[in-house]
DNA sequence: CTGTTAGCGCATTCAT
DNA sequence: ATGAATGCGCTAACAG
């Protein structure tokens, strides 16, 4: 691969001049601009981004660490973040923590040694020492979707309590008082916040206060299936099930089986997945658009990289009612 | 951030010695090993991967370019590739071409300027000049899932004809002769190969040769919905629909609607998505495991980076029958 | 075994 | 406007 030196030689100028022309610097003559450009094209010159970033202080690279790329919510988030970053000339290093704290640390270390300009992440483990080091180094970090008690970091999250409230309002309108809740892990901020909201609002919405109606899952489909099956075996079955995330809602859907009657049980999910619109049992949802979250988070991160002070934002949710018309219940 | 020079000073050795210790090089004394290690820990030293790769020839970084991360097939592929790469000490730059040829070129350029050691991609545009340049530079490239006529590159693909055959065998067993086919874009190798296989086998399997029963989609859900709707409006409706990929199958499923009777129409998909097992209309599928494909592709790419000659591989598919028992038809 | 030196590709001084 | 020189952090070659 030709270097800038080859280009300079071919163009008959010094590397300094070649560098200035290639960087679009102002102080260059028409003549050298022409010869350097021609030489670069002829040689098929391509700038070495790593060498450039060694000299300068920016790498134009962002680290993006999500909990699980196979979760549609996060893959949408990753896509949107990568897209937004690209629009600002940044490249993303995408990594998948895979719900594993060790892996999360390894990737953060890799990000740091790759000199990323900033990190966007959906954190999952409290007191992650690697995160502490990165912050100490002065690398800007923005949390998306989740937060951590152990570290004060700007974040983009949704109004979990508001979302839960909208779901409960829906369920009250539909006449449900016996509602099963498939919780997320309370070790994760979203899991904890949503469960806390349920407990807070239980009385106001006249929900049965039965501990058997709350089962903690792990934000994956299978745990949703298990939880739903256990609830359905109860002597006093719930008439509706609310899941703390989309995958667990899908798991609960699977548990109900292909012959389930929409009038039999009502499903509501936190997170809106595209597939929900296509199922034979409608799943209403609290929609928290990952695309919007990612866009906002990238904006914040870039501002932080530019040295600005950024404030956390909490986005509103929107309830999507997919339930059958009243008459059909 | 402390550099290796700071560590060397703190340890009272030269940078050369510090470098050797940190790299785990053999020729170091017990004494310097101890002092350097201690100094590095005390200072919180972290190697600068970009500076290292500027000196050496490897960056330990792979470029991974997929057509659409939001497609579960590709997100699974990306996850598996990243995981496999990580196990070999490689970091992945993940990019999303988003089914756009321009974007594909931009990312390939970015990969090259980041000096990736190799590129793993699901190609989508023939005669991509940027791809030509990368190959000319001697950067190893491996195609996954798809191939290109314009470039001879080692690839990991599935046996498309065999997969189609297994689907048609299933449909014949179930007594279908009027089968609608939702094709993929013929500009993509998989789309073309699967359609060609159908045409090839049409007579052998006694399928109706009605042009109205073949509609070309674009591998996205919506096109599957459109195609299925058009087929269902035909005076002589198909009794089964076969889709060239999972998302279009899901789209067709949506077109059938929540009240569709499993006995009414049979759905088969090329690609197996996790959700298929949970729908009220079963979707049988030709499973081509993206995890296996990605693992194999990473193995090949790393071998190619090590200068070995690698051969393309074609993986077999496995048919997953989710149709209702015969008695219920 | 270790210190010294050079150089990877580039941008940026400082002279001119 | 441009050339020469310097250094980013690191590894490798060469002496010792």
mmCIF file of N, CA and C in Angstrom, chain B residues 238-315:
data_model
loop_
_atom_site.group_PDB
_atom_site.id
_atom_site.type_symbol
_atom_site.label_atom_id
_atom_site.label_comp_id
_atom_site.label_asym_id
_atom_site.label_seq_id
_atom_site.Cartn_x
_atom_site.Cartn_y
_atom_site.Cartn_z
ATOM 1 N N UNK B 238 -52.768 -20.623 -4.276
ATOM 2 C CA UNK B 238 -51.844 -21.707 -3.926
ATOM 3 C C UNK B 238 -52.284 -22.345 -2.605
ATOM 4 N N UNK B 239 -51.908 -23.583 -2.417
ATOM 5 C CA UNK B 239 -52.222 -24.260 -1.149
ATOM 6 C C UNK B 239 -51.034 -24.185 -0.198
ATOM 7 N N UNK B 240 -49.894 -23.736 -0.740
ATOM 8 C CA UNK B 240 -48.702 -23.589 0.101
ATOM 9 C C UNK B 240 -47.870 -22.437 -0.433
ATOM 10 N N UNK B 241 -47.134 -21.816 0.461
ATOM 11 C CA UNK B 241 -46.237 -20.732 0.053
ATOM 12 C C UNK B 241 -44.843 -21.018 0.605
ATOM 13 N N UNK B 242 -43.879 -20.885 -0.302
ATOM 14 C CA UNK B 242 -42.478 -21.068 0.077
ATOM 15 C C UNK B 242 -41.782 -19.721 -0.093
ATOM 16 N N UNK B 243 -41.084 -19.265 0.949
ATOM 17 C CA UNK B 243 -40.402 -17.971 0.865
ATOM 18 C C UNK B 243 -38.891 -18.185 0.869
ATOM 19 N N UNK B 244 -38.203 -17.335 0.133
ATOM 20 C CA UNK B 244 -36.757 -17.494 -0.045
ATOM 21 C C UNK B 244 -35.936 -17.050 1.158
ATOM 22 N N UNK B 245 -36.577 -16.369 2.088
ATOM 23 C CA UNK B 245 -35.854 -16.095 3.341
ATOM 24 C C UNK B 245 -36.813 -15.934 4.502
ATOM 25 N N UNK B 246 -36.263 -15.908 5.705
ATOM 26 C CA UNK B 246 -37.076 -15.901 6.905
ATOM 27 C C UNK B 246 -37.945 -14.672 7.073
ATOM 28 N N UNK B 247 -37.401 -13.521 6.752
ATOM 29 C CA UNK B 247 -38.191 -12.300 6.941
ATOM 30 C C UNK B 247 -39.384 -12.251 6.001
ATOM 31 N N UNK B 248 -39.175 -12.686 4.759
ATOM 32 C CA UNK B 248 -40.312 -12.681 3.825
ATOM 33 C C UNK B 248 -41.349 -13.721 4.253
ATOM 34 N N UNK B 249 -40.894 -14.815 4.822
ATOM 35 C CA UNK B 249 -41.835 -15.815 5.331
ATOM 36 C C UNK B 249 -42.675 -15.206 6.445
ATOM 37 N N UNK B 250 -42.013 -14.444 7.284
ATOM 38 C CA UNK B 250 -42.725 -13.781 8.368
ATOM 39 C C UNK B 250 -43.724 -12.772 7.800
ATOM 40 N N UNK B 251 -43.319 -12.112 6.751
ATOM 41 C CA UNK B 251 -44.218 -11.169 6.089
ATOM 42 C C UNK B 251 -45.440 -11.881 5.531
ATOM 43 N N UNK B 252 -45.228 -13.034 4.944
ATOM 44 C CA UNK B 252 -46.341 -13.813 4.397
ATOM 45 C C UNK B 252 -47.261 -14.254 5.532
ATOM 46 N N UNK B 253 -46.645 -14.647 6.620
ATOM 47 C CA UNK B 253 -47.407 -15.052 7.802
ATOM 48 C C UNK B 253 -48.328 -13.915 8.243
ATOM 49 N N UNK B 254 -47.778 -12.715 8.257
ATOM 50 C CA UNK B 254 -48.571 -11.557 8.657
ATOM 51 C C UNK B 254 -49.726 -11.342 7.689
ATOM 52 N N UNK B 255 -49.482 -11.593 6.402
ATOM 53 C CA UNK B 255 -50.524 -11.391 5.394
ATOM 54 C C UNK B 255 -51.696 -12.337 5.625
ATOM 55 N N UNK B 256 -51.398 -13.521 6.115
ATOM 56 C CA UNK B 256 -52.459 -14.503 6.327
ATOM 57 C C UNK B 256 -53.381 -14.067 7.450
ATOM 58 N N UNK B 257 -52.838 -13.300 8.361
ATOM 59 C CA UNK B 257 -53.683 -12.745 9.406
ATOM 60 C C UNK B 257 -53.873 -13.666 10.588
ATOM 61 N N UNK B 258 -54.287 -13.064 11.701
ATOM 62 C CA UNK B 258 -54.395 -13.801 12.955
ATOM 63 C C UNK B 258 -55.483 -14.865 12.946
ATOM 64 N N UNK B 259 -56.385 -14.791 11.984
ATOM 65 C CA UNK B 259 -57.473 -15.770 11.993
ATOM 66 C C UNK B 259 -57.265 -16.912 11.000
ATOM 67 N N UNK B 260 -56.124 -16.890 10.347
ATOM 68 C CA UNK B 260 -55.870 -17.927 9.348
ATOM 69 C C UNK B 260 -55.849 -19.306 10.000
ATOM 70 N N UNK B 261 -56.329 -20.268 9.273
ATOM 71 C CA UNK B 261 -56.399 -21.631 9.761
ATOM 72 C C UNK B 261 -55.176 -22.404 9.259
ATOM 73 N N UNK B 262 -54.488 -23.068 10.157
ATOM 74 C CA UNK B 262 -53.308 -23.832 9.748
ATOM 75 C C UNK B 262 -53.623 -24.834 8.637
ATOM 76 N N UNK B 263 -54.857 -25.279 8.588
ATOM 77 C CA UNK B 263 -55.215 -26.262 7.575
ATOM 78 C C UNK B 263 -55.440 -25.602 6.222
ATOM 79 N N UNK B 264 -55.534 -24.302 6.246
ATOM 80 C CA UNK B 264 -55.888 -23.565 5.040
ATOM 81 C C UNK B 264 -54.718 -23.409 4.093
ATOM 82 N N UNK B 265 -53.572 -23.134 4.639
ATOM 83 C CA UNK B 265 -52.410 -22.902 3.796
ATOM 84 C C UNK B 265 -51.156 -23.308 4.559
ATOM 85 N N UNK B 266 -50.159 -23.754 3.818
ATOM 86 C CA UNK B 266 -48.944 -24.231 4.467
ATOM 87 C C UNK B 266 -47.779 -23.302 4.155
ATOM 88 N N UNK B 267 -47.006 -22.966 5.178
ATOM 89 C CA UNK B 267 -45.884 -22.050 4.984
ATOM 90 C C UNK B 267 -44.544 -22.751 5.181
ATOM 91 N N UNK B 268 -43.649 -22.462 4.254
ATOM 92 C CA UNK B 268 -42.291 -22.999 4.377
ATOM 93 C C UNK B 268 -41.314 -21.863 4.083
ATOM 94 N N UNK B 269 -40.218 -21.859 4.812
ATOM 95 C CA UNK B 269 -39.239 -20.777 4.673
ATOM 96 C C UNK B 269 -37.827 -21.304 4.460
ATOM 97 N N UNK B 270 -37.061 -20.587 3.654
ATOM 98 C CA UNK B 270 -35.617 -20.836 3.617
ATOM 99 C C UNK B 270 -35.064 -19.914 4.688
ATOM 100 N N UNK B 271 -34.276 -20.453 5.602
ATOM 101 C CA UNK B 271 -33.806 -19.789 6.835
ATOM 102 C C UNK B 271 -34.732 -20.231 7.946
ATOM 103 N N UNK B 272 -34.154 -20.474 9.083
ATOM 104 C CA UNK B 272 -34.977 -20.820 10.231
ATOM 105 C C UNK B 272 -34.824 -19.735 11.285
ATOM 106 N N UNK B 273 -35.932 -19.090 11.639
ATOM 107 C CA UNK B 273 -35.869 -18.069 12.687
ATOM 108 C C UNK B 273 -36.461 -18.635 13.973
ATOM 109 N N UNK B 274 -35.912 -18.178 15.080
ATOM 110 C CA UNK B 274 -36.327 -18.696 16.382
ATOM 111 C C UNK B 274 -37.832 -18.567 16.590
ATOM 112 N N UNK B 275 -38.363 -17.466 16.130
ATOM 113 C CA UNK B 275 -39.778 -17.185 16.349
ATOM 114 C C UNK B 275 -40.701 -18.196 15.672
ATOM 115 N N UNK B 276 -40.213 -18.859 14.655
ATOM 116 C CA UNK B 276 -41.061 -19.787 13.902
ATOM 117 C C UNK B 276 -41.715 -20.841 14.797
ATOM 118 N N UNK B 277 -40.997 -21.232 15.822
ATOM 119 C CA UNK B 277 -41.536 -22.274 16.678
ATOM 120 C C UNK B 277 -42.700 -21.809 17.527
ATOM 121 N N UNK B 278 -42.986 -20.527 17.512
ATOM 122 C CA UNK B 278 -43.958 -19.995 18.460
ATOM 123 C C UNK B 278 -45.203 -19.410 17.803
ATOM 124 N N UNK B 279 -45.349 -19.619 16.528
ATOM 125 C CA UNK B 279 -46.470 -19.000 15.821
ATOM 126 C C UNK B 279 -47.677 -19.925 15.759
ATOM 127 N N UNK B 280 -48.831 -19.342 15.539
ATOM 128 C CA UNK B 280 -50.037 -20.171 15.507
ATOM 129 C C UNK B 280 -50.174 -20.899 14.182
ATOM 130 N N UNK B 281 -49.517 -20.348 13.134
ATOM 131 C CA UNK B 281 -49.406 -21.105 11.889
ATOM 132 C C UNK B 281 -47.970 -21.586 11.846
ATOM 133 N N UNK B 282 -47.747 -22.857 11.887
ATOM 134 C CA UNK B 282 -46.369 -23.326 11.893
ATOM 135 C C UNK B 282 -45.667 -22.987 10.578
ATOM 136 N N UNK B 283 -44.428 -22.584 10.665
ATOM 137 C CA UNK B 283 -43.621 -22.361 9.471
ATOM 138 C C UNK B 283 -42.493 -23.383 9.487
ATOM 139 N N UNK B 284 -42.545 -24.313 8.561
ATOM 140 C CA UNK B 284 -41.446 -25.270 8.444
ATOM 141 C C UNK B 284 -40.302 -24.552 7.750
ATOM 142 N N UNK B 285 -39.094 -25.052 7.926
ATOM 143 C CA UNK B 285 -38.003 -24.272 7.353
ATOM 144 C C UNK B 285 -36.801 -25.093 6.925
ATOM 145 N N UNK B 286 -36.068 -24.491 6.011
ATOM 146 C CA UNK B 286 -34.781 -25.013 5.598
ATOM 147 C C UNK B 286 -33.767 -24.286 6.469
ATOM 148 N N UNK B 287 -33.206 -25.008 7.418
ATOM 149 C CA UNK B 287 -32.331 -24.345 8.374
ATOM 150 C C UNK B 287 -30.890 -24.300 7.873
ATOM 151 N N UNK B 288 -30.341 -23.119 7.851
ATOM 152 C CA UNK B 288 -28.934 -22.927 7.493
ATOM 153 C C UNK B 288 -28.314 -22.133 8.615
ATOM 154 N N UNK B 289 -27.706 -22.823 9.525
ATOM 155 C CA UNK B 289 -27.269 -22.205 10.765
ATOM 156 C C UNK B 289 -26.245 -21.092 10.568
ATOM 157 N N UNK B 290 -26.630 -19.858 10.863
ATOM 158 C CA UNK B 290 -25.706 -18.739 10.687
ATOM 159 C C UNK B 290 -24.500 -18.830 11.619
ATOM 160 N N UNK B 291 -24.698 -19.429 12.791
ATOM 161 C CA UNK B 291 -23.580 -19.567 13.708
ATOM 162 C C UNK B 291 -22.481 -20.434 13.128
ATOM 163 N N UNK B 292 -22.876 -21.554 12.554
ATOM 164 C CA UNK B 292 -21.901 -22.449 11.938
ATOM 165 C C UNK B 292 -21.204 -21.769 10.771
ATOM 166 N N UNK B 293 -21.994 -21.075 9.965
ATOM 167 C CA UNK B 293 -21.414 -20.383 8.816
ATOM 168 C C UNK B 293 -20.368 -19.361 9.262
ATOM 169 N N UNK B 294 -20.721 -18.601 10.268
ATOM 170 C CA UNK B 294 -19.812 -17.552 10.727
ATOM 171 C C UNK B 294 -18.538 -18.151 11.312
ATOM 172 N N UNK B 295 -18.700 -19.207 12.099
ATOM 173 C CA UNK B 295 -17.533 -19.836 12.700
ATOM 174 C C UNK B 295 -16.577 -20.346 11.635
ATOM 175 N N UNK B 296 -17.139 -20.996 10.656
ATOM 176 C CA UNK B 296 -16.333 -21.538 9.564
ATOM 177 C C UNK B 296 -15.650 -20.404 8.803
ATOM 178 N N UNK B 297 -16.385 -19.347 8.573
ATOM 179 C CA UNK B 297 -15.844 -18.216 7.810
ATOM 180 C C UNK B 297 -14.692 -17.542 8.559
ATOM 181 N N UNK B 298 -14.847 -17.404 9.860
ATOM 182 C CA UNK B 298 -13.775 -16.796 10.641
ATOM 183 C C UNK B 298 -12.534 -17.690 10.591
ATOM 184 N N UNK B 299 -12.746 -18.966 10.734
ATOM 185 C CA UNK B 299 -11.629 -19.906 10.661
ATOM 186 C C UNK B 299 -10.894 -19.739 9.331
ATOM 187 N N UNK B 300 -11.652 -19.689 8.252
ATOM 188 C CA UNK B 300 -11.051 -19.528 6.929
ATOM 189 C C UNK B 300 -10.304 -18.212 6.806
ATOM 190 N N UNK B 301 -10.917 -17.163 7.315
ATOM 191 C CA UNK B 301 -10.306 -15.844 7.187
ATOM 192 C C UNK B 301 -8.975 -15.785 7.942
ATOM 193 N N UNK B 302 -8.973 -16.345 9.146
ATOM 194 C CA UNK B 302 -7.734 -16.327 9.925
ATOM 195 C C UNK B 302 -6.660 -17.157 9.227
ATOM 196 N N UNK B 303 -7.067 -18.253 8.620
ATOM 197 C CA UNK B 303 -6.104 -19.074 7.877
ATOM 198 C C UNK B 303 -5.544 -18.273 6.710
ATOM 199 N N UNK B 304 -6.414 -17.567 6.028
ATOM 200 C CA UNK B 304 -5.970 -16.764 4.888
ATOM 201 C C UNK B 304 -5.021 -15.656 5.345
ATOM 202 N N UNK B 305 -5.307 -15.080 6.500
ATOM 203 C CA UNK B 305 -4.429 -14.043 7.043
ATOM 204 C C UNK B 305 -3.046 -14.632 7.340
ATOM 205 N N UNK B 306 -3.055 -15.894 7.746
ATOM 206 C CA UNK B 306 -1.780 -16.560 8.013
ATOM 207 C C UNK B 306 -1.119 -17.043 6.728
ATOM 208 N N UNK B 307 -1.685 -16.634 5.623
ATOM 209 C CA UNK B 307 -1.046 -16.955 4.350
ATOM 210 C C UNK B 307 -1.420 -18.302 3.763
ATOM 211 N N UNK B 308 -2.330 -19.000 4.418
ATOM 212 C CA UNK B 308 -2.724 -20.301 3.864
ATOM 213 C C UNK B 308 -3.705 -20.128 2.710
ATOM 214 N N UNK B 309 -3.723 -21.123 1.877
ATOM 215 C CA UNK B 309 -4.680 -21.142 0.780
ATOM 216 C C UNK B 309 -5.983 -21.714 1.336
ATOM 217 N N UNK B 310 -7.084 -21.046 1.132
ATOM 218 C CA UNK B 310 -8.330 -21.596 1.679
ATOM 219 C C UNK B 310 -9.320 -21.913 0.567
ATOM 220 N N UNK B 311 -10.112 -22.926 0.822
ATOM 221 C CA UNK B 311 -11.090 -23.366 -0.169
ATOM 222 C C UNK B 311 -12.495 -23.010 0.291
ATOM 223 N N UNK B 312 -13.333 -22.636 -0.648
ATOM 224 C CA UNK B 312 -14.718 -22.344 -0.303
ATOM 225 C C UNK B 312 -15.400 -23.592 0.233
ATOM 226 N N UNK B 313 -16.339 -23.377 1.126
ATOM 227 C CA UNK B 313 -17.092 -24.539 1.606
ATOM 228 C C UNK B 313 -18.586 -24.286 1.412
ATOM 229 N N UNK B 314 -19.288 -25.376 1.151
ATOM 230 C CA UNK B 314 -20.736 -25.304 1.009
ATOM 231 C C UNK B 314 -21.331 -26.181 2.092
ATOM 232 N N UNK B 315 -22.093 -25.584 2.979
ATOM 233 C CA UNK B 315 -22.644 -26.335 4.094
ATOM 234 C C UNK B 315 -24.008 -26.921 3.736
#
